[in-house]
Amino acid sequence: MATGDIDLVPKSPFKTILNFRDVGLSINSLQASVVLQEGRLYRSARVEPDDASLEDRSDLVETYRLSSIVDLRSKTEHIKQARKHGAGVSSSSLAPQSNHAAAAHLKIPNVHYHEISLNGKSFERALLWQLKWSSLLKLVILMIMGYRTEAISILGREVMQPRGLIGLGKDSLDHSRDEIREMLEVMAGSKNYPLMIHCTQGKDRTGLSIMLLLLLLNTPLQAISADYLASERELLPEMESRMVEISEVGLSEDFAGCPAAFVADLSDHINKNYNSLQEYLELTGVDRMMQEKIVENLLDRQ
């Protein structure tokens, strides 16, 4: 029987890789039975050199046999991380780099990267059109001048903050269907495992992605929620620096936490607006055959 006891969710075994865990082990611990394969699917916060030690990064490959990483961060986040590491990357929209170009030198050797900005163009447009015209104009000017963080802070204060994490999660489900399909296509490929999904904190975009996978595997909501909520505990060591990053984009401390109703409300949103998870996934372009491949890759059939 599934439990919501967050203490059963394994803590990160790493000193410098935050919010890392084996999703299969986490869910099996919460359900007190072997339901998912362990050592197949991992989740974490970012793993660049400024955040994770060389030893821990190497351990991902040598001990955990990591084959692939699905990186859900945006171009802005990649550029910021590359500049932090001294890459001298331009942030002007007049000199756009791909996520791959901005972060190439920060990657772990011998690991295949799938860079999928979960909150892509459709999601961005949906938020932008909620701005007042004057704010939209100011944002565009700031982006052209290369002040990406300042531009995003306008969107943060006027749109993202009022929507909240749960509201933005619903927006992701509604407007990031192409990116969700792309992510799930990776999950359907057996050669991509063992695989790790991460964003900046490994909390919300990663949490939504893991939620979709676990719902597909018929995991009880209580266990999915406990795995998601464990991120708040796992991210405590960087709370101060996380608050700085969050405030830079116009958001409050609410965005540093994990809303208790996140999983339940997003699951309810799928069922009310798309009838079922399976129908939602089909709408994104993930047909029943691909859904079954994902299940085969993650479920423990023994």
Coordinates of C-alpha atoms in Angstrom, one line a residue:
M1 CA 0.0 0.0 0.0
A2 CA 1.3 3.4 -0.9
T3 CA 2.3 5.9 1.7
G4 CA 2.9 9.7 1.7
D5 CA 5.7 9.5 4.2
I6 CA 8.4 11.7 2.7
D7 CA 11.0 10.2 5.1
L8 CA 10.8 7.0 3.0
V9 CA 12.1 8.9 -0.1
P10 CA 15.9 8.3 -0.3
K11 CA 18.1 11.3 0.3
S12 CA 20.7 12.2 -2.3
P13 CA 23.9 10.1 -2.0
F14 CA 26.0 12.9 -3.4
K15 CA 27.6 15.8 -1.5
T16 CA 27.3 18.3 -4.4
I17 CA 24.4 17.0 -6.6
L18 CA 21.2 18.2 -5.0
N19 CA 17.8 16.6 -5.2
F20 CA 19.2 13.4 -6.8
R21 CA 17.3 10.2 -6.4
D22 CA 16.5 6.9 -8.1
V23 CA 12.8 7.3 -8.9
G24 CA 12.2 3.5 -9.0
L25 CA 13.8 3.1 -5.5
S26 CA 11.8 6.1 -4.2
I27 CA 8.5 4.7 -5.4
N28 CA 9.2 1.2 -4.4
S29 CA 10.1 2.4 -0.9
L30 CA 6.9 4.4 -0.7
Q31 CA 4.8 1.4 -1.8
A32 CA 6.8 -1.2 0.2
S33 CA 7.0 -3.4 -2.8
V34 CA 9.0 -3.7 -6.0
V35 CA 6.9 -2.1 -8.7
L36 CA 9.4 -0.1 -10.8
Q37 CA 12.8 -1.1 -12.1
E38 CA 15.5 0.5 -10.0
G39 CA 18.7 2.0 -11.5
R40 CA 16.8 3.1 -14.6
L41 CA 15.3 6.5 -14.0
Y42 CA 16.9 9.3 -11.9
R43 CA 16.0 12.9 -11.2
S44 CA 18.1 15.8 -9.9
A45 CA 18.9 19.4 -9.9
R46 CA 21.5 20.8 -12.3
V47 CA 24.9 19.1 -12.5
E48 CA 27.3 21.7 -14.0
P49 CA 30.9 22.0 -12.6
D50 CA 30.0 25.0 -10.5
D51 CA 27.3 23.0 -8.7
A52 CA 28.6 19.4 -8.8
S53 CA 32.1 18.2 -8.0
L54 CA 34.2 16.3 -10.6
E55 CA 34.0 13.2 -8.3
D56 CA 30.2 13.3 -8.2
R57 CA 29.9 13.9 -11.9
S58 CA 32.2 11.0 -12.6
D59 CA 30.2 8.8 -10.2
L60 CA 27.1 9.4 -12.2
V61 CA 28.7 7.5 -15.1
E62 CA 30.9 5.0 -13.2
T63 CA 28.5 4.0 -10.4
Y64 CA 25.1 4.8 -11.8
R65 CA 26.0 3.9 -15.4
L66 CA 24.2 7.0 -16.6
S67 CA 23.7 6.9 -20.4
S68 CA 21.5 9.9 -21.1
I69 CA 20.4 13.2 -19.5
V70 CA 17.1 15.0 -20.4
D71 CA 17.8 18.7 -19.6
L72 CA 14.5 20.6 -19.3
R73 CA 16.1 24.1 -18.8
S74 CA 15.5 27.1 -21.1
K75 CA 18.1 28.9 -23.2
T76 CA 18.2 31.7 -20.7
E77 CA 19.2 29.3 -17.9
H78 CA 21.8 27.7 -20.1
I79 CA 23.3 31.0 -21.0
K80 CA 23.3 32.1 -17.4
Q81 CA 25.0 28.9 -16.3
A82 CA 27.6 29.2 -19.1
R83 CA 28.4 32.8 -18.1
K84 CA 28.7 31.8 -14.5
H85 CA 31.3 29.3 -15.6
G86 CA 33.2 32.0 -17.5
A87 CA 32.2 31.0 -21.0
G88 CA 31.7 34.5 -22.2
V89 CA 28.4 33.7 -23.9
S90 CA 26.4 36.5 -25.2
S91 CA 22.8 37.0 -23.9
S92 CA 21.6 39.2 -26.6
S93 CA 18.7 38.0 -28.7
L94 CA 20.6 39.4 -31.7
A95 CA 23.2 36.7 -31.2
P96 CA 21.1 33.7 -30.2
Q97 CA 23.0 30.5 -29.3
S98 CA 21.3 27.2 -29.1
N99 CA 21.1 25.5 -25.7
H100 CA 23.7 23.0 -27.0
A101 CA 26.2 25.8 -27.9
A102 CA 25.7 27.6 -24.6
A103 CA 26.3 24.6 -22.4
A104 CA 28.5 22.3 -24.5
H105 CA 31.7 22.7 -22.4
L106 CA 29.7 22.0 -19.2
K107 CA 28.5 18.5 -20.2
I108 CA 29.6 15.2 -18.6
P109 CA 31.7 13.2 -21.0
N110 CA 30.3 10.0 -22.5
V111 CA 26.7 11.0 -21.6
H112 CA 24.2 11.7 -24.3
Y113 CA 22.2 14.9 -23.7
H114 CA 18.6 15.7 -24.8
E115 CA 18.1 19.4 -24.3
I116 CA 14.3 20.1 -24.3
S117 CA 13.2 23.4 -22.9
L118 CA 10.0 22.2 -21.4
N119 CA 8.4 25.6 -21.3
G120 CA 9.0 26.4 -25.0
K121 CA 7.6 28.9 -27.5
S122 CA 3.9 28.1 -27.1
F123 CA 4.2 28.3 -23.3
E124 CA 6.1 31.6 -23.6
R125 CA 3.5 33.1 -25.9
A126 CA 0.7 32.1 -23.7
L127 CA 2.3 34.0 -20.8
L128 CA 3.4 37.0 -22.9
W129 CA -0.1 37.7 -24.1
Q130 CA -1.2 38.1 -20.6
L131 CA 1.0 41.2 -20.2
K132 CA -0.1 44.7 -20.6
W133 CA 1.1 46.2 -23.9
S134 CA 3.4 48.6 -22.1
S135 CA 5.0 45.8 -20.2
L136 CA 5.3 43.6 -23.3
L137 CA 7.1 46.5 -25.2
K138 CA 9.5 47.0 -22.3
L139 CA 10.2 43.2 -22.2
V140 CA 11.0 43.1 -25.9
I141 CA 13.4 46.0 -25.7
L142 CA 15.2 44.5 -22.7
M143 CA 15.5 41.2 -24.6
I144 CA 16.9 42.9 -27.7
M145 CA 19.5 44.7 -25.5
G146 CA 20.6 41.4 -23.9
Y147 CA 19.0 42.0 -20.5
R148 CA 17.2 38.6 -20.5
T149 CA 16.9 38.2 -16.7
E150 CA 15.5 41.7 -16.3
A151 CA 13.0 41.0 -19.1
I152 CA 11.9 37.8 -17.6
S153 CA 11.4 39.5 -14.2
I154 CA 8.6 41.5 -15.8
L155 CA 6.9 38.3 -16.8
G156 CA 7.6 36.9 -13.3
R157 CA 6.1 39.8 -11.4
E158 CA 3.0 40.4 -13.6
V159 CA 2.1 36.9 -14.8
M160 CA 4.0 34.0 -13.2
Q161 CA 3.7 35.1 -9.6
P162 CA -0.1 35.5 -9.8
R163 CA -0.4 32.1 -11.6
G164 CA 1.7 30.3 -8.9
L165 CA 3.5 27.0 -9.4
I166 CA 0.3 25.0 -9.8
G167 CA -1.1 27.4 -12.3
L168 CA 2.1 27.4 -14.3
G169 CA 2.1 23.6 -14.1
K170 CA -1.4 23.6 -15.7
D171 CA -0.1 26.0 -18.3
S172 CA 2.8 23.7 -19.1
L173 CA 0.4 20.8 -19.6
D174 CA -1.8 22.9 -21.9
H175 CA 0.9 24.8 -23.9
S176 CA 4.0 22.6 -23.8
R177 CA 2.6 19.5 -25.5
D178 CA 5.3 19.5 -28.2
E179 CA 8.0 19.5 -25.6
I180 CA 6.3 16.9 -23.5
R181 CA 6.0 14.7 -26.6
E182 CA 9.7 15.2 -27.3
M183 CA 10.6 14.2 -23.7
L184 CA 8.5 11.1 -23.8
E185 CA 9.9 10.1 -27.1
V186 CA 13.3 9.9 -25.4
M187 CA 11.7 7.9 -22.5
A188 CA 10.4 5.4 -25.1
G189 CA 13.9 4.5 -26.4
S190 CA 15.3 1.6 -24.4
K191 CA 18.9 2.5 -25.5
N192 CA 18.6 5.8 -23.6
Y193 CA 18.7 4.2 -20.1
P194 CA 19.8 4.6 -17.4
L195 CA 18.5 8.1 -17.8
M196 CA 18.3 11.2 -15.6
I197 CA 15.8 14.1 -15.9
H198 CA 16.7 17.5 -14.5
C199 CA 16.0 21.2 -14.7
T200 CA 17.6 23.9 -12.5
Q201 CA 16.2 22.7 -9.1
G202 CA 14.9 19.4 -10.2
K203 CA 11.6 20.3 -8.6
D204 CA 8.8 21.6 -10.8
R205 CA 9.5 20.9 -14.5
T206 CA 11.2 17.7 -13.5
G207 CA 8.4 17.1 -11.0
L208 CA 5.8 17.5 -13.7
S209 CA 7.7 15.2 -16.1
I210 CA 8.2 12.5 -13.4
M211 CA 4.5 12.8 -12.5
L212 CA 3.4 12.1 -16.0
L213 CA 5.6 9.1 -16.2
L214 CA 4.4 7.7 -12.9
L215 CA 0.8 8.3 -13.7
L216 CA 1.4 6.3 -16.9
L217 CA 2.7 3.5 -14.7
N218 CA -0.4 3.7 -12.5
T219 CA 1.5 4.8 -9.5
P220 CA -0.8 6.0 -6.6
L221 CA -1.1 9.8 -6.3
Q222 CA 0.0 9.6 -2.7
A223 CA 3.4 8.1 -3.7
I224 CA 3.9 10.5 -6.6
S225 CA 3.1 13.4 -4.4
A226 CA 5.5 12.2 -1.7
D227 CA 8.3 11.9 -4.2
Y228 CA 7.6 15.4 -5.5
L229 CA 7.4 17.0 -2.0
A230 CA 10.7 15.4 -1.0
S231 CA 12.4 18.0 -3.3
E232 CA 11.7 20.7 -0.7
R233 CA 13.8 18.8 1.9
E234 CA 16.5 18.0 -0.6
L235 CA 16.9 21.6 -1.7
L236 CA 17.3 23.1 1.8
P237 CA 21.1 23.3 1.5
E238 CA 20.9 25.9 -1.3
M239 CA 17.8 27.8 0.0
E240 CA 19.7 31.1 0.3
S241 CA 21.2 31.1 -3.2
R242 CA 17.9 29.8 -4.6
M243 CA 16.0 32.7 -3.2
V244 CA 18.4 35.1 -4.9
E245 CA 17.8 33.4 -8.2
I246 CA 14.1 33.4 -7.7
S247 CA 13.9 37.1 -6.7
E248 CA 16.0 38.0 -9.7
V249 CA 13.1 37.0 -12.0
G250 CA 10.4 38.7 -10.0
L251 CA 9.1 35.8 -8.0
S252 CA 8.5 35.4 -4.2
E253 CA 9.7 32.7 -1.8
D254 CA 6.5 30.7 -2.6
F255 CA 8.4 29.5 -5.7
A256 CA 11.1 28.0 -3.6
G257 CA 8.8 25.4 -2.1
C258 CA 6.7 22.5 -3.2
P259 CA 2.9 23.1 -3.1
A260 CA 1.2 20.2 -1.3
A261 CA -1.6 20.0 -3.9
F262 CA 0.8 20.1 -6.9
V263 CA 0.4 16.5 -8.0
A264 CA -3.3 16.1 -7.1
D265 CA -4.3 19.4 -8.8
L266 CA -2.4 18.7 -12.0
S267 CA -3.7 15.1 -12.2
D268 CA -7.2 16.5 -11.7
H269 CA -6.6 19.1 -14.5
I270 CA -5.7 16.3 -16.9
N271 CA -8.7 14.3 -16.1
K272 CA -11.2 17.2 -16.3
N273 CA -9.8 18.7 -19.5
Y274 CA -8.5 15.7 -21.4
N275 CA -10.6 12.8 -19.9
S276 CA -7.6 10.7 -19.0
L277 CA -3.8 10.7 -19.1
Q278 CA -3.8 8.3 -22.0
E279 CA -6.0 10.7 -24.1
Y280 CA -3.9 13.6 -23.1
L281 CA -0.7 11.9 -24.2
E282 CA -2.3 10.9 -27.5
L283 CA -3.2 14.5 -28.0
T284 CA 0.5 15.4 -27.6
G285 CA 1.4 12.8 -30.2
V286 CA 2.4 10.0 -27.9
D287 CA 0.3 7.1 -29.2
R288 CA -0.6 3.9 -27.2
M289 CA 2.3 2.0 -28.7
M290 CA 4.8 4.6 -27.5
Q291 CA 3.1 4.7 -24.1
E292 CA 3.5 0.9 -23.8
K293 CA 7.2 1.2 -24.7
I294 CA 7.7 3.7 -21.8
V295 CA 5.9 1.3 -19.4
E296 CA 8.1 -1.6 -20.6
N297 CA 11.2 0.5 -19.9
L298 CA 10.3 1.4 -16.4
L299 CA 7.9 -1.2 -14.9
D300 CA 9.3 -4.2 -13.0
R301 CA 7.6 -7.2 -14.6
Q302 CA 9.2 -9.8 -12.4

